[in-house]
JSON list of C-alpha atoms in Angstrom, two decimals:
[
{"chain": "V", "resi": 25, "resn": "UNK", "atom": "CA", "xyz": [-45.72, 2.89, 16.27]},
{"chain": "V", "resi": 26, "resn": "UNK", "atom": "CA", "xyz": [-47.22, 5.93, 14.72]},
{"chain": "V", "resi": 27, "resn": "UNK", "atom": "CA", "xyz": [-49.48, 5.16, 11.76]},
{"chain": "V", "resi": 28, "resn": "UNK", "atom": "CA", "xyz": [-47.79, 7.06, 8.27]},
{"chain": "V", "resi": 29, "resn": "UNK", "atom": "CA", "xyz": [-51.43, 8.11, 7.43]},
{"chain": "V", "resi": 30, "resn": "UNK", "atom": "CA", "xyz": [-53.59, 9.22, 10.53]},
{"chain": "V", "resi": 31, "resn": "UNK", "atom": "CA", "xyz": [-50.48, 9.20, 12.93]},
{"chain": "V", "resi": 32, "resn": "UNK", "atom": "CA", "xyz": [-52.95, 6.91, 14.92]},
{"chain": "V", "resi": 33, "resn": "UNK", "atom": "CA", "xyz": [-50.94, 4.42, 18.09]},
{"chain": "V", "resi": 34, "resn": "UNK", "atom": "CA", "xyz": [-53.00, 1.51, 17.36]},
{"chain": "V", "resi": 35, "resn": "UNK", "atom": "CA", "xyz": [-52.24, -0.91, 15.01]},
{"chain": "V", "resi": 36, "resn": "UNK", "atom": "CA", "xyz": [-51.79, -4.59, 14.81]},
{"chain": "V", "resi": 37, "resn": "UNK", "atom": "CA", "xyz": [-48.54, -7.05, 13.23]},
{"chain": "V", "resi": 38, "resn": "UNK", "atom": "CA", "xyz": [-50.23, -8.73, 10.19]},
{"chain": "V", "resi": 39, "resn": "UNK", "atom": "CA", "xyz": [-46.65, -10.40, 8.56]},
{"chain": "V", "resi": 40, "resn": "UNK", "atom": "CA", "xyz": [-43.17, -10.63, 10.02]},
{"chain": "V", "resi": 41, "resn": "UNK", "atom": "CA", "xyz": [-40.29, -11.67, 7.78]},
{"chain": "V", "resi": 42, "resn": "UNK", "atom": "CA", "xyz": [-36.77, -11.80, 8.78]},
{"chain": "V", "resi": 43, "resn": "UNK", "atom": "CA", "xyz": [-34.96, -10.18, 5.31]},
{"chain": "V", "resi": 44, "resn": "UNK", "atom": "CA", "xyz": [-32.35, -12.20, 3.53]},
{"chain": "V", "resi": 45, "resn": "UNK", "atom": "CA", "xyz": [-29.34, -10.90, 5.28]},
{"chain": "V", "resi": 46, "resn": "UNK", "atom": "CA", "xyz": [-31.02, -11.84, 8.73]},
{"chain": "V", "resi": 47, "resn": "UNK", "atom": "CA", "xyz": [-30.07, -8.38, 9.84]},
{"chain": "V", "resi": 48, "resn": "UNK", "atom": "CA", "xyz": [-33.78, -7.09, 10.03]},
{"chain": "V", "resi": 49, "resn": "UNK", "atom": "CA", "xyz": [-37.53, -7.81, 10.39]},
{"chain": "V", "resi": 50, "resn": "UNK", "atom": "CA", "xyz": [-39.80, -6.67, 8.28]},
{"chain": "V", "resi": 51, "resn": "UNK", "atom": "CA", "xyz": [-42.95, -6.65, 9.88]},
{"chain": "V", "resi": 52, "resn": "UNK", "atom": "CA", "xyz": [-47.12, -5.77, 7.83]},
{"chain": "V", "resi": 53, "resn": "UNK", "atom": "CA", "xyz": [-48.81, -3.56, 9.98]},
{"chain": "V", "resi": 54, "resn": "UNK", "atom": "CA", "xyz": [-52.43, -2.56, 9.96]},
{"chain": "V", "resi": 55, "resn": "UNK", "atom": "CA", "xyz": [-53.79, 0.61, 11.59]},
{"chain": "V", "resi": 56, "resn": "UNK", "atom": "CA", "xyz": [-56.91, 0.03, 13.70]},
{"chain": "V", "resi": 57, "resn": "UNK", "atom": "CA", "xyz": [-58.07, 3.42, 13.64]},
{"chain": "V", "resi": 58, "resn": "UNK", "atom": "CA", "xyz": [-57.59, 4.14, 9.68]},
{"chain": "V", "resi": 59, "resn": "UNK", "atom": "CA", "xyz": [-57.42, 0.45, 8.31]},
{"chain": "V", "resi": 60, "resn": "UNK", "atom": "CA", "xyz": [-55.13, 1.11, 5.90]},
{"chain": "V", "resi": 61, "resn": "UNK", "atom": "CA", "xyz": [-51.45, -0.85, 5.93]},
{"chain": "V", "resi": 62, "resn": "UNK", "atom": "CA", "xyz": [-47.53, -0.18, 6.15]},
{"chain": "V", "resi": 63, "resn": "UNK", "atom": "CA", "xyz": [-44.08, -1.89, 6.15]},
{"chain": "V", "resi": 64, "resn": "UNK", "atom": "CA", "xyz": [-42.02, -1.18, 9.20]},
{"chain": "V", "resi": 65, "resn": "UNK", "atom": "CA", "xyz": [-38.31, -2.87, 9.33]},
{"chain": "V", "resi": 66, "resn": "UNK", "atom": "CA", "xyz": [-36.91, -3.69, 12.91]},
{"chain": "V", "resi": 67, "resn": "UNK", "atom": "CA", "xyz": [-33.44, -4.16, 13.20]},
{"chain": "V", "resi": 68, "resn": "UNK", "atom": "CA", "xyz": [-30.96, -4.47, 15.97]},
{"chain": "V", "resi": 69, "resn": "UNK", "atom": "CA", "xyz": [-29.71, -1.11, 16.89]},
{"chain": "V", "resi": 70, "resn": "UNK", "atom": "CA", "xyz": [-25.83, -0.37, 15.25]},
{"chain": "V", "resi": 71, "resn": "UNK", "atom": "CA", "xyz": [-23.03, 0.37, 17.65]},
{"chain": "V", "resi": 72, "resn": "UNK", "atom": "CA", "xyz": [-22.25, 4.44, 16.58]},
{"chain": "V", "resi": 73, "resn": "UNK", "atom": "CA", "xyz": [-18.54, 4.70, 16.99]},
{"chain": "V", "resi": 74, "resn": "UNK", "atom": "CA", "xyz": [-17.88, 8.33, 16.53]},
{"chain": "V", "resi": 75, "resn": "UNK", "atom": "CA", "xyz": [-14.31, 9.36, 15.23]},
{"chain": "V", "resi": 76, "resn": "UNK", "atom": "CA", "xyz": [-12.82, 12.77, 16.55]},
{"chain": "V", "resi": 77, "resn": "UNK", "atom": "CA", "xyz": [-11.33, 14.66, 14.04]},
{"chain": "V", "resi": 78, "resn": "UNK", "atom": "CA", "xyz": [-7.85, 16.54, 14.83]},
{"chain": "V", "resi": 79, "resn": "UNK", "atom": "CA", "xyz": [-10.13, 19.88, 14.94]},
{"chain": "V", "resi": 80, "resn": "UNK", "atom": "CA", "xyz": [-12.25, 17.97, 17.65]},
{"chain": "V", "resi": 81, "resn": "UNK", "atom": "CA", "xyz": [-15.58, 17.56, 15.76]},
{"chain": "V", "resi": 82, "resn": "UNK", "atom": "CA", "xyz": [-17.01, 14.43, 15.96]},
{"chain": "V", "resi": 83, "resn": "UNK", "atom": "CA", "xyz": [-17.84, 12.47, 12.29]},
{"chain": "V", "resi": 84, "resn": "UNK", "atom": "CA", "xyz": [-19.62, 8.96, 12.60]},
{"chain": "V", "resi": 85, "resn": "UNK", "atom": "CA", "xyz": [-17.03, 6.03, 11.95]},
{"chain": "V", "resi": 86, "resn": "UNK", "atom": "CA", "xyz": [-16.50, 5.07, 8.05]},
{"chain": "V", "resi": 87, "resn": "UNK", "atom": "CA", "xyz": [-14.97, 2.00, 6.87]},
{"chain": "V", "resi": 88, "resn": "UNK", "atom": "CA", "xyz": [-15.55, 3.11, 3.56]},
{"chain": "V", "resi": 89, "resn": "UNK", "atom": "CA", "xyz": [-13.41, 6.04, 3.68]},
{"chain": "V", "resi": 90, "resn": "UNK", "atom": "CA", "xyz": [-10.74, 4.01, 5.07]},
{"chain": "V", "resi": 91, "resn": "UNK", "atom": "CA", "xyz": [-10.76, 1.52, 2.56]},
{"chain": "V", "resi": 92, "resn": "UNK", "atom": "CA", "xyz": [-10.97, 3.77, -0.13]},
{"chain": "V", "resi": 93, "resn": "UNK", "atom": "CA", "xyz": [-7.79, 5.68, 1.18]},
{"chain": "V", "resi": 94, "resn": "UNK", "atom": "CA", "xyz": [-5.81, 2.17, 1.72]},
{"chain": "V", "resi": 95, "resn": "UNK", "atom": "CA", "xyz": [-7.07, 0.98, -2.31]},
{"chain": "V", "resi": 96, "resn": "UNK", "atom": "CA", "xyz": [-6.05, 4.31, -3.58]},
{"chain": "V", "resi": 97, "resn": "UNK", "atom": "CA", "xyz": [-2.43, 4.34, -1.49]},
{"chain": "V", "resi": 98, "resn": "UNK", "atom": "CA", "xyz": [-2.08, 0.16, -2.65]},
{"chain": "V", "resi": 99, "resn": "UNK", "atom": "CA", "xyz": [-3.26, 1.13, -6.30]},
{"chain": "V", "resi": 100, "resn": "UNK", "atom": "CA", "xyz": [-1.07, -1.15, -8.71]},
{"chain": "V", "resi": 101, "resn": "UNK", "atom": "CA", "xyz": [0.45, -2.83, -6.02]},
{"chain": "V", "resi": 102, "resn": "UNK", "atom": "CA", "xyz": [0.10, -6.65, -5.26]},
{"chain": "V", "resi": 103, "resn": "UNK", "atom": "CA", "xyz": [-2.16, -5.99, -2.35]},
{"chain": "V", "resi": 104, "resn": "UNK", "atom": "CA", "xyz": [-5.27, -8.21, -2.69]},
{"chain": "V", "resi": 105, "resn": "UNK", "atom": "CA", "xyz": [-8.05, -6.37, -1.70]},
{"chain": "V", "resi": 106, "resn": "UNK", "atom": "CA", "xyz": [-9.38, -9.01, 0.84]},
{"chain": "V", "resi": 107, "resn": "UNK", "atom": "CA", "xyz": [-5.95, -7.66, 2.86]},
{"chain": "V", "resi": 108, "resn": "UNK", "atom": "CA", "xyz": [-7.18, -4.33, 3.23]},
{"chain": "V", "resi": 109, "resn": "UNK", "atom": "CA", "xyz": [-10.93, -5.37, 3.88]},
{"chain": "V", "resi": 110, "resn": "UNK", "atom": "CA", "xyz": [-9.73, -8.32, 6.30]},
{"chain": "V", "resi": 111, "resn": "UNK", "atom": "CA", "xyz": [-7.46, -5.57, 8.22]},
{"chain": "V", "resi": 112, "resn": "UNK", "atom": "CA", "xyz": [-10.25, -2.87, 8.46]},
{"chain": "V", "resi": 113, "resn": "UNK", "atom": "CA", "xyz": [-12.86, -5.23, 9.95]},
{"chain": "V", "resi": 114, "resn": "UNK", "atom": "CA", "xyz": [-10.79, -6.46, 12.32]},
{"chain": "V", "resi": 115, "resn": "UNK", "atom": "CA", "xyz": [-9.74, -2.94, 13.67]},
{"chain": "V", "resi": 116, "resn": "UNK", "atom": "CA", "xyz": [-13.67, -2.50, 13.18]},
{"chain": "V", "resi": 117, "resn": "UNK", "atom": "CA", "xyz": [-13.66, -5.12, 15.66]},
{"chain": "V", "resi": 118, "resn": "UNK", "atom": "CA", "xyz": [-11.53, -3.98, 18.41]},
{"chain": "V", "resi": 119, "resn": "UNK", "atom": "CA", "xyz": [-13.02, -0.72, 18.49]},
{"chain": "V", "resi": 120, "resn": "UNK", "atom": "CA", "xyz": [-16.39, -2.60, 19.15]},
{"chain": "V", "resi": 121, "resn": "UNK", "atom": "CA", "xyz": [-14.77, -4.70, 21.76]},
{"chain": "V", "resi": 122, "resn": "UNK", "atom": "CA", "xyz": [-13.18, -2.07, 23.29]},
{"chain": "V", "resi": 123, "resn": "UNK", "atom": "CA", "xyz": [-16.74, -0.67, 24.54]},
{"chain": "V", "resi": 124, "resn": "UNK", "atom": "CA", "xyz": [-15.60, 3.24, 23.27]},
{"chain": "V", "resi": 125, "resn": "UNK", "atom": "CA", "xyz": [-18.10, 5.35, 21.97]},
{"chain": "V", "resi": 126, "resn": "UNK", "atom": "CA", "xyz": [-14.94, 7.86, 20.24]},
{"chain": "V", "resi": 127, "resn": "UNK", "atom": "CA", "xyz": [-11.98, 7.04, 19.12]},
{"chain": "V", "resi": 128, "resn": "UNK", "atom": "CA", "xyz": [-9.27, 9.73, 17.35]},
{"chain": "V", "resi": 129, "resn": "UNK", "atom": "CA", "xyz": [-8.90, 10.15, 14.17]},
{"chain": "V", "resi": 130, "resn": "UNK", "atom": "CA", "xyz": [-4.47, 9.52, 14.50]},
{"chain": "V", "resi": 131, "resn": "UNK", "atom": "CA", "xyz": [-5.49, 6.08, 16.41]},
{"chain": "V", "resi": 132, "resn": "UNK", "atom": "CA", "xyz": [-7.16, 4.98, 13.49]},
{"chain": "V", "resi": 133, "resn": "UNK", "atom": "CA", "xyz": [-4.64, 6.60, 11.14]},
{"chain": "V", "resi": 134, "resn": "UNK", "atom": "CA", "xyz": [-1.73, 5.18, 12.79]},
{"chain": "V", "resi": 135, "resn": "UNK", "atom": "CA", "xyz": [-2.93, 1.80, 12.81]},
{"chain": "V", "resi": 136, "resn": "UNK", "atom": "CA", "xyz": [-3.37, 1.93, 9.01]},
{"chain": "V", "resi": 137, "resn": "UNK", "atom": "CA", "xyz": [0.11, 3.49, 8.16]},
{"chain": "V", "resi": 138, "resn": "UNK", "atom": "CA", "xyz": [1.64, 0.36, 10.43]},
{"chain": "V", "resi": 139, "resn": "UNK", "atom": "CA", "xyz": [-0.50, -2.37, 8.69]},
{"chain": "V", "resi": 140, "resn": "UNK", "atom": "CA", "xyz": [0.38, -0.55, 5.32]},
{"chain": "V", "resi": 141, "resn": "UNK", "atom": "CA", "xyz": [4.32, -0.28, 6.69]},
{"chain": "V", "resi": 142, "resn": "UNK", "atom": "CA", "xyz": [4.02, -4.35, 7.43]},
{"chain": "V", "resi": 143, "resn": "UNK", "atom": "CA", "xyz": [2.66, -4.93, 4.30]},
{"chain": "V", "resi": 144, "resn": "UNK", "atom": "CA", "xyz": [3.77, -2.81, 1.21]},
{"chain": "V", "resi": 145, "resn": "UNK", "atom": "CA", "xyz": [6.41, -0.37, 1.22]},
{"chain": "V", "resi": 146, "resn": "UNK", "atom": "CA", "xyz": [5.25, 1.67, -1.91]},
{"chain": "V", "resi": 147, "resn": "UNK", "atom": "CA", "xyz": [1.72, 2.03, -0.38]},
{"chain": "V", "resi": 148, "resn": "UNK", "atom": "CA", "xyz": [3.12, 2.93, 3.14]},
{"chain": "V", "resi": 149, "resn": "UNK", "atom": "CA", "xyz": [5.16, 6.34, 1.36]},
{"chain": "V", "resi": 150, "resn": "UNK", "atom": "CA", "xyz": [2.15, 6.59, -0.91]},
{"chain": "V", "resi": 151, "resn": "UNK", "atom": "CA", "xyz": [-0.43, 6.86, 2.37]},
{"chain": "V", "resi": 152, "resn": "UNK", "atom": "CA", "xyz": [2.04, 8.72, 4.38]},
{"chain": "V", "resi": 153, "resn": "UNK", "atom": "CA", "xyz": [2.59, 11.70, 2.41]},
{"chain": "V", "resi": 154, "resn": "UNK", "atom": "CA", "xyz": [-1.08, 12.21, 2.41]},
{"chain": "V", "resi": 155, "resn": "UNK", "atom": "CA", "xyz": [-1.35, 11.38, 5.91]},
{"chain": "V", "resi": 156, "resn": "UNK", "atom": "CA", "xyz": [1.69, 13.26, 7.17]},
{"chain": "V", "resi": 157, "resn": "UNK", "atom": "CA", "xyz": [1.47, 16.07, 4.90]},
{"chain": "V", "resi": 158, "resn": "UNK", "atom": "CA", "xyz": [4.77, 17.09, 4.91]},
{"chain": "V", "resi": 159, "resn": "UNK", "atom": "CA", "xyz": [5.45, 20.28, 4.75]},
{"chain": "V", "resi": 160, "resn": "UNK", "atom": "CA", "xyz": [8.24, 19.88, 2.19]},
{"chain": "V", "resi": 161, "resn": "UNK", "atom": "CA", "xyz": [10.89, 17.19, 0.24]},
{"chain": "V", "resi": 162, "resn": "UNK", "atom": "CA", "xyz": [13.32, 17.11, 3.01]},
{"chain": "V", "resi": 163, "resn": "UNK", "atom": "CA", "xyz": [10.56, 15.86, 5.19]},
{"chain": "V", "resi": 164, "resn": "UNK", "atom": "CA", "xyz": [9.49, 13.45, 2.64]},
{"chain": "V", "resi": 165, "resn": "UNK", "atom": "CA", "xyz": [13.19, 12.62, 2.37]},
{"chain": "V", "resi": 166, "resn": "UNK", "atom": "CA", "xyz": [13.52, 12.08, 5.80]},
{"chain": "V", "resi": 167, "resn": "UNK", "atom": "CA", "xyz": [10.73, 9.19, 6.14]},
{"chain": "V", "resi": 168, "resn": "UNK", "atom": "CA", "xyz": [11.91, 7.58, 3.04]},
{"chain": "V", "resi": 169, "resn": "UNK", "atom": "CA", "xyz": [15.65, 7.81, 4.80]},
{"chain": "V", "resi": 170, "resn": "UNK", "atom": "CA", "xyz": [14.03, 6.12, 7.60]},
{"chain": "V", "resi": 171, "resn": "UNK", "atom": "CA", "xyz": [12.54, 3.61, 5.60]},
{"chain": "V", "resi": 172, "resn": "UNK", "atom": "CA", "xyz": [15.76, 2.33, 4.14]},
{"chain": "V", "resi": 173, "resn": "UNK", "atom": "CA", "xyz": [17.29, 2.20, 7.15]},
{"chain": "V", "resi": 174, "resn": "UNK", "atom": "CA", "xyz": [14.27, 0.10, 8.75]},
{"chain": "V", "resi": 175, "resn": "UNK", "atom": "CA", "xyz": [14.97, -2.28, 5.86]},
{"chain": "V", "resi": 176, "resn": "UNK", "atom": "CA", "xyz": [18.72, -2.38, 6.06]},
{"chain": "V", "resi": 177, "resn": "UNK", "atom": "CA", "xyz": [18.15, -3.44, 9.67]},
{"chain": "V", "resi": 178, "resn": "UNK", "atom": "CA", "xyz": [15.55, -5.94, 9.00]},
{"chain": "V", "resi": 179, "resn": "UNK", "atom": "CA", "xyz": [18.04, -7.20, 5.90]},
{"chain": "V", "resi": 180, "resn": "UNK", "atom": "CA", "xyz": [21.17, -7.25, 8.75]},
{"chain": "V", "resi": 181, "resn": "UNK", "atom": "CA", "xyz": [18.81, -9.53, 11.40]},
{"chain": "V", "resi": 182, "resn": "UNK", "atom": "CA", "xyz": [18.37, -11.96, 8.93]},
{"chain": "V", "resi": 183, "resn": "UNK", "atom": "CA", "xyz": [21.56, -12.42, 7.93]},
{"chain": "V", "resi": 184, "resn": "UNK", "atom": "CA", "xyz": [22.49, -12.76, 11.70]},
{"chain": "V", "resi": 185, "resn": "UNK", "atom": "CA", "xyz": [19.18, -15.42, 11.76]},
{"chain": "V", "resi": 186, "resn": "UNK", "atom": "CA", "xyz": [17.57, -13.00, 14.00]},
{"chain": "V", "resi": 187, "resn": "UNK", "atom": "CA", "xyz": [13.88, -13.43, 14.38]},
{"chain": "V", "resi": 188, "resn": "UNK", "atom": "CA", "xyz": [11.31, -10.91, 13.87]},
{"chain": "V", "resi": 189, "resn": "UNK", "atom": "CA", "xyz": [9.98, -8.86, 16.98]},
{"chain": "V", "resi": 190, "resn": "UNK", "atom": "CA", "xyz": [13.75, -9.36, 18.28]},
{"chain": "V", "resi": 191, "resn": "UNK", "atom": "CA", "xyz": [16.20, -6.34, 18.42]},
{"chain": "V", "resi": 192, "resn": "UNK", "atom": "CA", "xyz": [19.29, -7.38, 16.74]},
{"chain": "V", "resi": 193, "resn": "UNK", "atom": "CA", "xyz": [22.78, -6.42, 19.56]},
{"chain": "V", "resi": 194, "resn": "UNK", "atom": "CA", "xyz": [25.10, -3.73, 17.89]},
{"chain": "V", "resi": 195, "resn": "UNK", "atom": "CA", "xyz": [28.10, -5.07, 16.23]},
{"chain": "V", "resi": 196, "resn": "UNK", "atom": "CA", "xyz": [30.70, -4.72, 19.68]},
{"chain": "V", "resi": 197, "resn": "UNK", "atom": "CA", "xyz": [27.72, -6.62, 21.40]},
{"chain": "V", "resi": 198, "resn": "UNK", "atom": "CA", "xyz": [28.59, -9.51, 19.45]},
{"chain": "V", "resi": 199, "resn": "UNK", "atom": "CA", "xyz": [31.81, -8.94, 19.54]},
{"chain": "V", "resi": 200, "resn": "UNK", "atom": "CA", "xyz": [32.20, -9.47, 23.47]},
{"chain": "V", "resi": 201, "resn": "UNK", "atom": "CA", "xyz": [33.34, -12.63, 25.12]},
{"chain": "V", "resi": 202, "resn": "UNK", "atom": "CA", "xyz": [32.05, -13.93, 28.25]},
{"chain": "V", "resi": 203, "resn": "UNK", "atom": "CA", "xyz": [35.43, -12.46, 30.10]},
{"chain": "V", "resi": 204, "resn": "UNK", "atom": "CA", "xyz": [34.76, -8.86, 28.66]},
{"chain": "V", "resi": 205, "resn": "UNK", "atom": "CA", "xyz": [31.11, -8.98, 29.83]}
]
């Protein structure tokens, strides 16, 4: 460690103190060639996750920016905002577990218009016409078409008491008997 005033190597640990967080040491240093003191903070080193862009440059991961676009797409909606913190940190999480240095920029986006999709309609169309940028309405239209006609599904499983993560069988499916089959 390089003293701040004579740039001397010697110096000696006077005070350690582990901050409140417990994230980080601060350690009292004295220089042995100068004498005079400094404050240098040790700290286990972060895991960079890098996030490629769709132009390829590389940006350093933000959670910040990704909750701020997932509060701003769930504005006046009854989305707590422990829901949108909760989901980030976990995909946080399994990026970190995952062992990648990178990921892409539509991994990360995709993951939040499904988790916005799962939980809030209004905030999914609000999110993915930002996201998507569509080009026009009729694109526009078309999602929110596509939408409905998730829902309308969804609506027709339950009435048949079909659980979630099952694919409900098209009507002449049902229809069948064992002899037809």
């Amino acid at each position: 460690m390089k003293c701040p005033y004579c740039t001397g190597q010697r110096n000696k640990v006077i005070d350690s103190r582990l901050n409140r967080e417990g994230e980080s040491i601060r350690r009292r240093r004295e220089c042995l060639d100068c004498g005079r003191r400094f404050t240098t903070y040790e700290k286990v080193e972060d895991f960079s996750l890098m996030v490629i862009k769709k132009d390829g440059s590389r940006e350093p991961f933000d959670k910040n920016k990704i909750t701020m676009g997932m509060i701003k797409a769930c504005e006046k909606r009854p989305i707590s905002v422990n829901v949108v913190e909760d989901f980030i940190s976990e995909l946080e999480r399994e990026f970190h577990e995952r062992g990648e240095r990178e990921v892409e920029s539509q991994e990360i986006g995709e993951r939040v218009i499904k988790k916005l999709y799962e939980i809030d309609e209004v905030a999914y169309v609000r999110f993915a016409s930002v996201y998507r940028s569509f080009k026009d309405v009729n694109q526009f239209m078309d999602e929110l078409r596509d939408l409905l006609k998730d829902k309308e599904r969804a609506m027709d499983d339950q009435k048949l008491g079909i659980e979630k993560g099952q694919t409900s069988k098209p009507a002449l499916e049902l229809l069948k008997t064992e002899d037809d089959k």
